[in-house]
mmCIF file of C-alpha atoms and ligand atoms in Angstrom:
data_model
loop_
_atom_site.group_PDB
_atom_site.id
_atom_site.type_symbol
_atom_site.label_atom_id
_atom_site.label_comp_id
_atom_site.label_asym_id
_atom_site.label_seq_id
_atom_site.Cartn_x
_atom_site.Cartn_y
_atom_site.Cartn_z
ATOM 1 C CA MET A 1 21.034 7.224 3.350
ATOM 2 C CA LEU A 2 17.776 9.279 3.509
ATOM 3 C CA ILE A 3 14.649 7.842 3.537
ATOM 4 C CA GLY A 4 11.737 9.795 2.880
ATOM 5 C CA VAL A 5 8.268 8.822 3.800
ATOM 6 C CA TYR A 6 5.700 10.526 1.544
ATOM 7 C CA GLY A 7 2.294 11.648 3.467
ATOM 8 C CA ALA A 8 2.130 12.660 7.683
ATOM 9 C CA SER A 9 -1.144 11.907 8.200
ATOM 10 C CA GLY A 10 -2.277 8.520 9.372
ATOM 11 C CA CYS A 11 -0.709 6.138 6.487
ATOM 12 C CA GLY A 12 2.205 7.706 6.872
ATOM 13 C CA ARG A 13 2.457 7.204 11.269
ATOM 14 C CA GLY A 14 1.494 3.654 10.543
ATOM 15 C CA ILE A 15 4.382 3.054 7.897
ATOM 16 C CA MET A 16 7.190 5.121 9.350
ATOM 17 C CA PRO A 17 7.863 2.745 12.644
ATOM 18 C CA LEU A 18 8.433 -0.197 10.121
ATOM 19 C CA LEU A 19 10.997 1.411 8.051
ATOM 20 C CA ARG A 20 12.537 2.305 11.468
ATOM 21 C CA ALA A 21 12.858 -1.063 12.203
ATOM 22 C CA GLN A 22 14.304 -2.004 8.817
ATOM 23 C CA HIS A 23 16.528 0.352 8.734
ATOM 24 C CA PRO A 24 17.744 1.751 12.270
ATOM 25 C CA ARG A 25 21.078 3.445 10.732
ATOM 26 C CA THR A 26 19.544 5.439 8.047
ATOM 27 C CA GLU A 27 17.680 8.879 7.927
ATOM 28 C CA LEU A 28 14.096 8.949 7.817
ATOM 29 C CA VAL A 29 11.687 11.891 7.330
ATOM 30 C CA PHE A 30 8.556 12.393 6.924
ATOM 31 C CA ILE A 31 7.843 13.940 3.203
ATOM 32 C CA ASP A 32 4.982 16.636 3.047
ATOM 33 C CA ASP A 33 3.903 18.866 0.262
ATOM 34 C CA GLY A 34 0.422 19.990 2.455
ATOM 35 C CA GLN A 35 -0.342 21.352 5.895
ATOM 36 C CA ALA A 36 1.251 19.044 7.765
ATOM 37 C CA PRO A 37 3.334 20.200 11.455
ATOM 38 C CA SER A 38 6.884 20.832 10.622
ATOM 39 C CA TYR A 39 8.402 17.345 13.367
ATOM 40 C CA VAL A 40 5.871 14.198 13.196
ATOM 41 C CA ASN A 41 6.796 11.420 15.922
ATOM 42 C CA GLY A 42 10.210 12.361 16.216
ATOM 43 C CA HIS A 43 10.754 12.852 12.654
ATOM 44 C CA ASP A 44 11.248 15.885 10.358
ATOM 45 C CA VAL A 45 8.058 16.611 8.004
ATOM 46 C CA ILE A 46 9.706 18.274 4.783
ATOM 47 C CA PRO A 47 8.252 19.164 1.350
ATOM 48 C CA TRP A 48 9.220 17.699 -1.951
ATOM 49 C CA ALA A 49 11.568 20.168 -3.392
ATOM 50 C CA GLU A 50 13.994 20.349 0.208
ATOM 51 C CA PHE A 51 13.956 16.018 -0.076
ATOM 52 C CA LEU A 52 15.385 16.473 -3.554
ATOM 53 C CA LYS A 53 17.754 19.325 -1.732
ATOM 54 C CA ARG A 54 19.117 17.266 0.594
ATOM 55 C CA GLN A 55 22.288 16.179 0.785
ATOM 56 C CA SER A 56 22.551 12.509 0.631
ATOM 57 C CA GLY A 57 24.761 9.906 -0.894
ATOM 58 C CA GLU A 58 21.201 7.843 -1.849
ATOM 59 C CA LYS A 59 17.968 8.689 -1.452
ATOM 60 C CA ALA A 60 14.582 5.502 -1.403
ATOM 61 C CA VAL A 61 11.018 6.738 -0.843
ATOM 62 C CA SER A 62 7.927 4.283 0.619
ATOM 63 C CA ILE A 63 4.545 5.988 -0.767
ATOM 64 C CA ALA A 64 2.439 5.867 2.402
ATOM 65 C CA ILE A 65 -0.832 7.666 1.526
ATOM 66 C CA ALA A 66 -4.221 5.127 0.588
ATOM 67 C CA ALA A 67 -5.461 6.904 -2.032
ATOM 68 C CA SER A 68 -3.734 4.760 -4.977
ATOM 69 C CA LYS A 69 -4.052 7.996 -7.959
ATOM 70 C CA THR A 70 -2.020 10.172 -5.413
ATOM 71 C CA ARG A 71 0.651 7.004 -5.732
ATOM 72 C CA GLN A 72 0.590 6.374 -8.854
ATOM 73 C CA THR A 73 1.272 9.801 -9.019
ATOM 74 C CA LEU A 74 3.650 10.040 -6.867
ATOM 75 C CA ALA A 75 5.741 7.057 -8.084
ATOM 76 C CA GLU A 76 6.060 8.714 -11.257
ATOM 77 C CA LYS A 77 7.551 11.780 -9.887
ATOM 78 C CA CYS A 78 10.040 10.133 -7.743
ATOM 79 C CA SER A 79 10.773 7.411 -11.175
ATOM 80 C CA VAL A 80 11.275 10.847 -12.793
ATOM 81 C CA ALA A 81 13.673 12.393 -10.413
ATOM 82 C CA LYS A 82 15.831 9.075 -10.035
ATOM 83 C CA VAL A 83 15.043 7.956 -6.981
ATOM 84 C CA PRO A 84 14.180 4.857 -5.888
ATOM 85 C CA LEU A 85 11.077 3.372 -3.717
ATOM 86 C CA VAL A 86 11.862 1.392 -0.881
ATOM 87 C CA GLU A 87 9.086 -1.685 0.843
ATOM 88 C CA ALA A 88 8.262 -1.506 3.983
ATOM 89 C CA ARG A 89 7.602 -4.518 5.268
ATOM 90 C CA ALA A 90 6.706 -5.013 8.889
ATOM 91 C CA ALA A 91 8.868 -7.930 10.979
ATOM 92 C CA SER A 92 5.672 -10.069 11.831
ATOM 93 C CA VAL A 93 4.960 -10.026 7.489
ATOM 94 C CA VAL A 94 5.104 -13.753 6.944
ATOM 95 C CA GLN A 95 5.813 -14.811 3.387
ATOM 96 C CA MET A 96 5.342 -18.340 1.604
ATOM 97 C CA ASP A 97 6.949 -19.750 -1.289
ATOM 98 C CA GLU A 98 6.905 -17.689 -5.369
ATOM 99 C CA VAL A 99 5.694 -14.488 -4.012
ATOM 100 C CA VAL A 100 6.557 -11.467 -6.806
ATOM 101 C CA ILE A 101 5.933 -8.299 -5.425
ATOM 102 C CA GLU A 102 6.881 -5.159 -7.332
ATOM 103 C CA GLU A 103 8.435 -2.015 -5.877
ATOM 104 C CA GLY A 104 7.202 -0.355 -3.110
ATOM 105 C CA ALA A 105 4.378 -1.986 -1.201
ATOM 106 C CA CYS A 106 3.570 -1.362 2.388
ATOM 107 C CA LEU A 107 2.952 -4.219 4.668
ATOM 108 C CA SER A 108 1.558 -3.723 7.781
ATOM 109 C CA PRO A 109 2.096 -5.733 10.702
ATOM 110 C CA PHE A 110 0.376 -9.390 10.342
ATOM 111 C CA VAL A 111 -0.007 -9.423 7.087
ATOM 112 C CA THR A 112 0.296 -12.966 5.302
ATOM 113 C CA LEU A 113 0.718 -13.766 1.958
ATOM 114 C CA THR A 114 0.753 -17.242 1.388
ATOM 115 C CA SER A 115 2.357 -19.130 -2.356
ATOM 116 C CA ASN A 116 2.196 -18.529 -5.899
ATOM 117 C CA ILE A 117 1.554 -14.964 -5.710
ATOM 118 C CA ARG A 118 1.930 -11.697 -8.093
ATOM 119 C CA ILE A 119 1.598 -8.364 -6.826
ATOM 120 C CA GLY A 120 1.894 -5.489 -8.592
ATOM 121 C CA ARG A 121 3.900 -1.716 -7.693
ATOM 122 C CA CYS A 122 3.443 0.472 -4.297
ATOM 123 C CA PHE A 123 0.432 -2.437 -3.006
ATOM 124 C CA HIS A 124 -0.759 -1.626 0.626
ATOM 125 C CA ALA A 125 -1.788 -4.677 2.730
ATOM 126 C CA ASN A 126 -2.964 -2.935 6.375
ATOM 127 C CA LEU A 127 -3.161 -4.420 9.539
ATOM 128 C CA TYR A 128 -4.054 -7.972 9.645
ATOM 129 C CA SER A 129 -5.053 -8.586 5.813
ATOM 130 C CA TYR A 130 -4.013 -11.958 4.136
ATOM 131 C CA VAL A 131 -2.971 -12.360 0.269
ATOM 132 C CA GLU A 132 -4.129 -16.452 -0.157
ATOM 133 C CA HIS A 133 -2.677 -18.763 -3.195
ATOM 134 C CA ASP A 134 -2.477 -18.149 -6.191
ATOM 135 C CA CYS A 135 -3.524 -14.275 -6.483
ATOM 136 C CA ILE A 136 -2.672 -11.950 -9.043
ATOM 137 C CA ILE A 137 -3.112 -8.775 -7.342
ATOM 138 C CA GLY A 138 -2.651 -4.923 -10.103
ATOM 139 C CA ASP A 139 -0.995 -2.038 -9.594
ATOM 140 C CA PHE A 140 -1.966 0.534 -6.429
ATOM 141 C CA VAL A 141 -4.669 -1.686 -5.019
ATOM 142 C CA THR A 142 -5.073 -0.963 -1.608
ATOM 143 C CA PHE A 143 -6.190 -3.777 1.580
ATOM 144 C CA ALA A 144 -7.441 -1.597 4.411
ATOM 145 C CA PRO A 145 -7.340 -3.699 7.714
ATOM 146 C CA GLY A 146 -7.902 -7.312 7.937
ATOM 147 C CA VAL A 147 -9.218 -8.191 4.102
ATOM 148 C CA LYS A 148 -9.556 -11.895 4.092
ATOM 149 C CA CYS A 149 -8.192 -12.505 -0.110
ATOM 150 C CA ASN A 150 -9.330 -15.938 -1.050
ATOM 151 C CA GLY A 151 -6.603 -18.032 -2.974
ATOM 152 C CA ASN A 152 -7.013 -18.056 -7.196
ATOM 153 C CA VAL A 153 -8.533 -14.196 -6.317
ATOM 154 C CA THR A 154 -7.545 -11.418 -9.203
ATOM 155 C CA ILE A 155 -7.957 -8.235 -7.889
ATOM 156 C CA GLY A 156 -7.636 -5.129 -10.697
ATOM 157 C CA ASP A 157 -4.861 -1.494 -10.677
ATOM 158 C CA HIS A 158 -6.603 0.841 -8.295
ATOM 159 C CA ALA A 159 -9.152 -1.662 -6.504
ATOM 160 C CA TYR A 160 -10.014 -0.182 -2.807
ATOM 161 C CA ILE A 161 -10.889 -3.148 -0.413
ATOM 162 C CA GLY A 162 -12.680 -2.292 2.570
ATOM 163 C CA SER A 163 -11.920 -3.477 6.012
ATOM 164 C CA GLY A 164 -12.947 -6.969 7.100
ATOM 165 C CA ALA A 165 -14.002 -8.118 3.618
ATOM 166 C CA ILE A 166 -13.703 -11.362 2.665
ATOM 167 C CA ILE A 167 -13.338 -12.157 -0.939
ATOM 168 C CA ARG A 168 -14.632 -15.814 -2.164
ATOM 169 C CA GLN A 169 -11.949 -18.007 -3.752
ATOM 170 C CA GLY A 170 -11.575 -17.578 -8.020
ATOM 171 C CA ILE A 171 -13.461 -14.249 -8.285
ATOM 172 C CA ASN A 172 -12.567 -11.890 -10.219
ATOM 173 C CA ILE A 173 -12.973 -7.737 -8.823
ATOM 174 C CA GLY A 174 -12.326 -4.969 -11.618
ATOM 175 C CA ALA A 175 -9.465 -1.875 -12.107
ATOM 176 C CA GLY A 176 -10.758 0.824 -9.485
ATOM 177 C CA ALA A 177 -13.878 -1.064 -8.396
ATOM 178 C CA ILE A 178 -14.561 -0.765 -4.097
ATOM 179 C CA VAL A 179 -15.424 -3.102 -1.797
ATOM 180 C CA GLY A 180 -17.200 -2.141 1.226
ATOM 181 C CA MET A 181 -15.967 -2.719 4.481
ATOM 182 C CA GLY A 182 -17.022 -6.029 5.642
ATOM 183 C CA ALA A 183 -18.298 -7.169 2.224
ATOM 184 C CA VAL A 184 -18.759 -10.718 1.560
ATOM 185 C CA VAL A 185 -17.640 -11.103 -2.242
ATOM 186 C CA THR A 186 -19.531 -14.110 -3.888
ATOM 187 C CA ARG A 187 -19.615 -13.323 -6.992
ATOM 188 C CA ASP A 188 -17.195 -10.915 -9.886
ATOM 189 C CA VAL A 189 -17.139 -7.397 -9.373
ATOM 190 C CA ALA A 190 -17.512 -5.642 -12.846
ATOM 191 C CA PRO A 191 -14.242 -2.545 -12.908
ATOM 192 C CA GLY A 192 -15.163 0.502 -11.595
ATOM 193 C CA VAL A 193 -18.577 -0.356 -9.681
ATOM 194 C CA THR A 194 -18.837 -0.021 -5.742
ATOM 195 C CA ILE A 195 -20.477 -3.394 -3.648
ATOM 196 C CA VAL A 196 -21.142 -3.636 -0.428
ATOM 197 C CA GLY A 197 -22.975 -6.286 1.918
ATOM 198 C CA ASN A 198 -23.509 -9.612 2.650
ATOM 199 C CA PRO A 199 -23.402 -11.501 -0.594
ATOM 200 C CA ALA A 200 -21.857 -8.167 -1.519
ATOM 201 C CA LYS A 201 -24.396 -6.465 -4.428
ATOM 202 C CA PRO A 202 -23.352 -2.596 -5.983
ATOM 203 C CA LEU A 203 -24.126 -0.082 -4.128
ATOM 204 C CA ILE A 204 -27.145 2.295 -5.485
ATOM 205 C CA LYS A 205 -26.734 5.764 -4.586
ATOM 206 C CA ASP A 206 -30.038 7.699 -4.317
HETATM 207 N N1 UDP B 1 -0.182 14.523 0.080
HETATM 208 C C1 UDP B 1 1.456 15.127 -0.586
HETATM 209 N N2 UDP B 1 1.437 15.429 -1.453
HETATM 210 C C2 UDP B 1 0.423 15.250 -2.567
HETATM 211 C C3 UDP B 1 -0.410 14.344 -2.165
HETATM 212 C C4 UDP B 1 -1.043 14.644 -0.330
HETATM 213 O O1 UDP B 1 2.708 15.405 0.346
HETATM 214 O O2 UDP B 1 0.327 15.297 -3.615
HETATM 215 C C5 UDP B 1 -0.472 14.213 1.612
HETATM 216 C C6 UDP B 1 -1.178 15.391 2.402
HETATM 217 O O3 UDP B 1 -0.762 16.829 2.655
HETATM 218 C C7 UDP B 1 -1.757 14.235 3.776
HETATM 219 C C8 UDP B 1 -0.943 13.501 3.334
HETATM 220 O O4 UDP B 1 -0.330 13.091 1.890
HETATM 221 O O5 UDP B 1 -0.711 14.977 4.988
HETATM 222 C C9 UDP B 1 -2.380 12.297 3.308
HETATM 223 O O6 UDP B 1 -2.878 12.348 4.199
HETATM 224 P P1 UDP B 1 -4.349 11.606 4.418
HETATM 225 O O7 UDP B 1 -4.819 11.725 5.543
HETATM 226 O O8 UDP B 1 -5.239 12.690 2.930
HETATM 227 O O9 UDP B 1 -4.529 9.624 3.954
HETATM 228 P P2 UDP B 1 -3.551 9.130 4.371
HETATM 229 O O10 UDP B 1 -2.614 8.782 5.173
HETATM 230 O O11 UDP B 1 -4.797 8.101 5.634
HETATM 231 O O12 UDP B 1 -3.218 8.163 3.149
#
């Protein structure tokens, strides 16, 4: 078995130790097509083409890149190459009842998912984020550290929730919306809109 952590930068270096703990007898490499060094934190860094060429019975990939559109592109590339996605999950993650979470999630230390939650593909929940009961979260959604997502919230595909944001119970956040760091979200957010502040309001750029 060979597991590749796609992305050898900040996100990847936070995900690699989780997979190492989950798969102690498995060879783990970083996959990176950019300017990354050839060796990072004890692991080889190889480009995608080389990962595909490596001789191994089974292979799997964790896409450890914060940019959600890049995650989607790389997930499609893995699917075409018939390389499955593997979930990265810290041992300290708490998950309660009836949580459905699709392939390729990265769940960082101290993430909590309570009960009756549905989450789409390649979800990233960074350190200390939580998702409360009855939330529905789309594909390629990203939570920065410390996101507080209260009950009955829905979040569309590719939304990005900034560090420390608080989302009030029952709010709908549209696809591709961006919630700024520390925002307190008390009203629904339209697709593609960026909101900031407390109470959060659309960002007007001058
Ligand atoms: N990357 C890649 N293939 C892609 C897109 C990105 O190998 O198609 C790599 C890129 O070279 C970089 C990493 O993914 O090393 C993303 O790092 P970045 O610091 O931009 O983001 P983060 O680690 O914070 O998600």
